[in-house]
Coordinates of C-alpha atoms in Angstrom, one line a residue:
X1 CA -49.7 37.4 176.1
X2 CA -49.1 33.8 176.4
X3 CA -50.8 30.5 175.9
X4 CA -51.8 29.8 179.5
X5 CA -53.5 33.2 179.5
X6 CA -55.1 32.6 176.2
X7 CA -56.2 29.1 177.5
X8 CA -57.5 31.5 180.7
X9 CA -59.5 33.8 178.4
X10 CA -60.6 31.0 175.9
X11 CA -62.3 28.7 179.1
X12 CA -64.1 31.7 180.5
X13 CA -65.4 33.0 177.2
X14 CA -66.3 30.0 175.0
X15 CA -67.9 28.0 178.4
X16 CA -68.2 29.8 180.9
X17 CA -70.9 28.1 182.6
X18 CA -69.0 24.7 181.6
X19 CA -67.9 22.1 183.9
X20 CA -64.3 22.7 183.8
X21 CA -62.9 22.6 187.2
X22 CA -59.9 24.8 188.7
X23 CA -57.9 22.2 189.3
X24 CA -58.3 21.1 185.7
X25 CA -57.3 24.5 184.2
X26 CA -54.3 24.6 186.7
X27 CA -52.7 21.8 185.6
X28 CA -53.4 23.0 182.1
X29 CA -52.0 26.6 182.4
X30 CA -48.9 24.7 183.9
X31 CA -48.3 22.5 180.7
X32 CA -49.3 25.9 178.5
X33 CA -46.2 27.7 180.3
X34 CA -44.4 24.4 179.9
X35 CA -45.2 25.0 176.4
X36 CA -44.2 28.3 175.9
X37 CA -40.7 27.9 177.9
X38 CA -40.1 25.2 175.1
X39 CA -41.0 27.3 172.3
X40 CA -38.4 30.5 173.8
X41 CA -35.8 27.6 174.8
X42 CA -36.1 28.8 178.1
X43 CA -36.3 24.9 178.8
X44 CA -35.6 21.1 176.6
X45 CA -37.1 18.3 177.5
X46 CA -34.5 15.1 178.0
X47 CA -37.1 11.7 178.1
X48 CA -39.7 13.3 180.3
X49 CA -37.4 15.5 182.1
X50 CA -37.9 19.4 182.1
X51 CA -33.9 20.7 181.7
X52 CA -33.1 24.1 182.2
X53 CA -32.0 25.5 179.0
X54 CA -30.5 29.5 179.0
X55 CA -30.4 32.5 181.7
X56 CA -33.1 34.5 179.2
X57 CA -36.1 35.9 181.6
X58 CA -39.4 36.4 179.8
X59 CA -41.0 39.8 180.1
X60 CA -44.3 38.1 181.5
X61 CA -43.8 37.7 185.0
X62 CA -45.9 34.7 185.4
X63 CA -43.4 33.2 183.1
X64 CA -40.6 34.4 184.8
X65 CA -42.0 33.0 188.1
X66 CA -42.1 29.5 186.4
X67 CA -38.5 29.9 185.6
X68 CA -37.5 30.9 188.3
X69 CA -39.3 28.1 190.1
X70 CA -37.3 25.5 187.4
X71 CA -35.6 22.6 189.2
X72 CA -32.3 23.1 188.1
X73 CA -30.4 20.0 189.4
X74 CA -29.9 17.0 187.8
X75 CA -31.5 14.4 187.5
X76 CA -34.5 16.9 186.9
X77 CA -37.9 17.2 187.8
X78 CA -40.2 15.2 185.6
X79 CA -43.2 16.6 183.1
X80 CA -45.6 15.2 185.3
X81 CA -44.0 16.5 188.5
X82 CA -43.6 20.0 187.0
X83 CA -47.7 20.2 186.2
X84 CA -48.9 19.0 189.7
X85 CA -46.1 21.5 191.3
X86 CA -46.4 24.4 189.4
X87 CA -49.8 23.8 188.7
X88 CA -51.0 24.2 192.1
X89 CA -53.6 27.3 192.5
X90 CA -52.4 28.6 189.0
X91 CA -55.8 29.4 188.4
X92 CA -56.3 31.7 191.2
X93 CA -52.9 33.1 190.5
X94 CA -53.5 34.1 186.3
X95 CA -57.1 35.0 187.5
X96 CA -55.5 37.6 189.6
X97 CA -52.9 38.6 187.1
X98 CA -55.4 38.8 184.1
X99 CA -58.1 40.9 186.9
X100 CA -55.4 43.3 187.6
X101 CA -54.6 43.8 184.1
X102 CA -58.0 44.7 182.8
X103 CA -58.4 41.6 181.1
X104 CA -61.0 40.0 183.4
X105 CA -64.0 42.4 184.9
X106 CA -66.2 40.5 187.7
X107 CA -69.8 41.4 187.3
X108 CA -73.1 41.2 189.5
X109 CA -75.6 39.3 188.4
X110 CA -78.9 41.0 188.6
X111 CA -81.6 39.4 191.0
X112 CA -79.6 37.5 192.4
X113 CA -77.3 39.4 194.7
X114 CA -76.4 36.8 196.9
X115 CA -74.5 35.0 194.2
X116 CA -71.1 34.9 193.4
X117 CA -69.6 37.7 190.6
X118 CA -69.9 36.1 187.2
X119 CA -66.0 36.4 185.3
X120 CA -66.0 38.3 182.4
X121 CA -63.7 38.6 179.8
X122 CA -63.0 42.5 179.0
X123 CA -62.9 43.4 175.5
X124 CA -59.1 44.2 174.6
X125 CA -56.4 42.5 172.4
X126 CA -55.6 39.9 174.6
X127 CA -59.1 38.6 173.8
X128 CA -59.2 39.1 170.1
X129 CA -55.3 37.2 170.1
X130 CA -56.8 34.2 172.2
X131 CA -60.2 34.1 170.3
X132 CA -58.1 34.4 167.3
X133 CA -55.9 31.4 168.3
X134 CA -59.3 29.4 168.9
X135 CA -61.1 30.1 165.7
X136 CA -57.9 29.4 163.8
X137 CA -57.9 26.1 165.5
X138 CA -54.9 26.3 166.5
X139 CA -53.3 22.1 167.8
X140 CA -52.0 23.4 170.8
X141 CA -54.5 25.3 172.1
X142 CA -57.5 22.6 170.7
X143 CA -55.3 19.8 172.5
X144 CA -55.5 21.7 175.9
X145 CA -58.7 23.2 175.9
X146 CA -60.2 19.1 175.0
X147 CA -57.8 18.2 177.9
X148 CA -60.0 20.3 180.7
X149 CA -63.1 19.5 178.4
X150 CA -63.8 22.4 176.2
X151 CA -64.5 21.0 172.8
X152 CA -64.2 22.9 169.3
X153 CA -65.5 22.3 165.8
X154 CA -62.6 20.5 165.0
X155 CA -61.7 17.5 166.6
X156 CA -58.1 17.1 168.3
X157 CA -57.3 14.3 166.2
X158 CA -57.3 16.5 163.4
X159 CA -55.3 18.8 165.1
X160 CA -51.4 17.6 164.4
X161 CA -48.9 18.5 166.3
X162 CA -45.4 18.1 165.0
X163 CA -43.1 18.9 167.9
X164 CA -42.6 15.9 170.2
X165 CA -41.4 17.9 173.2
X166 CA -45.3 19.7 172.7
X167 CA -46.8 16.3 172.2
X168 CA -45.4 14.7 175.2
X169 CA -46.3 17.8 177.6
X170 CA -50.0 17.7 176.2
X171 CA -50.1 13.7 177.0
X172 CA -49.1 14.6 180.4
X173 CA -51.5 17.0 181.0
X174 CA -54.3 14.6 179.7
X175 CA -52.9 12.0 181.6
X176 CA -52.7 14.2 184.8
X177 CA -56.0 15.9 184.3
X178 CA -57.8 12.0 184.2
X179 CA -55.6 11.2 187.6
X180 CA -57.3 14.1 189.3
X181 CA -61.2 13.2 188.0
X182 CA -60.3 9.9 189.5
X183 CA -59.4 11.2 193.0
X184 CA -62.3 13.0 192.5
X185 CA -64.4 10.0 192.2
X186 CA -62.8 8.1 194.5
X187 CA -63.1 10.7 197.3
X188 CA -67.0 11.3 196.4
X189 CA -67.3 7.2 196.8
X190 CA -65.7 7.3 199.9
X191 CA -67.3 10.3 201.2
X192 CA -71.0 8.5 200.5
X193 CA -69.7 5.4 202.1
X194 CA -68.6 7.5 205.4
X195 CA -72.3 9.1 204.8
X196 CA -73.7 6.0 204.8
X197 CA -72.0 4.0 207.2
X198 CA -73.5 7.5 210.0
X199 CA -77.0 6.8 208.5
X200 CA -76.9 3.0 209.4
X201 CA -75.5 3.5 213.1

């Protein structure tokens, strides 16, 4: 397993009636793979850019997709480029990964057949490894679970973590995660001003 797929299975079973949006989680599973690329030296960071770093393939083949996806030309694609980038429908895509893998089970709710399938984590290893990371309150996975707003016992702050390539990829996802509440809020403003300017013609 790997941290964007425990990040997957700790949003859908510690909230998942929660407001955390897909977007949100996308551009956090991107900085979790960012994360664990670091960690196998798959990738350095230079600054803010995400350089290329050995030919190794990860067994996990929605690691090895973002490897193979890895701008590999200097001057390099930026942190902040790689999360909006990579991060675009990575939800959908680990959802279907994790769904095909057992992990994840969809299940009817009863009386209400006209909802939508509520997502349920399967009972397996993969769980009791993610579960395991979140009780154990581990900084990495605290910092970007409080990034899509999923909040633990322990406050991030307490949560150190030591490796300034991992700091500067969880800023960026914060940072990105804010930018995209803001278009959020800018589109609903502008959406109820269009709405209103049709209810005063």
């Amino acid at each position: 397993m790997t941290t964007a797929k425990d990040l997957l299975i700790i949003a859908i079973e510690v909230d998942p009636s929660g407001p955390v949006g897909q977007g949100d989680l996308s551009l956090a599973l991107a900085g979790a793979e960012l994360i664990d690329l670091l960690g196998t030296r798959a990738v350095t960071l230079t600054g803010d850019r995400v350089v290329p770093a050995g030919d190794a393939v990860p067994e996990d083949r929605l690691l090895a997709r973002a490897v193979d996806s890895l701008d590999r030309e200097a001057p390099y694609e930026t942190v902040d480029d790689w999360l909006w980038r990579r991060g675009r429908d990575l939800f959908a895509a680990y959802t279907a990964v994790l769904e095909e893998d057992g992990q994840l089970t969809r299940e009817r709710r009863r009386r209400m057949s006209f909802a939508a399938p509520r997502t349920t984590v399967a009972e397996s290893a993969a769980r009791r490894r993610a579960l395991h990371r979140w009780a154990a309150d581990e900084p990495v996975i605290l910092a970007l679970a409080a990034a899509v707003g999923i909040q633990s016992d322990q406050t991030v702050d307490e949560a150190v973590v030591t490796n300034d390539a991992v700091t500067t990829v969880l800023a960026a996802v914060h940072d990105a995660v804010m930018e995209l509440e803001a278009v959020r809020r800018r589109r609903s403003f502008e959406n109820a001003a269009f709405a209103n300017v049709w209810r005063g013609a």
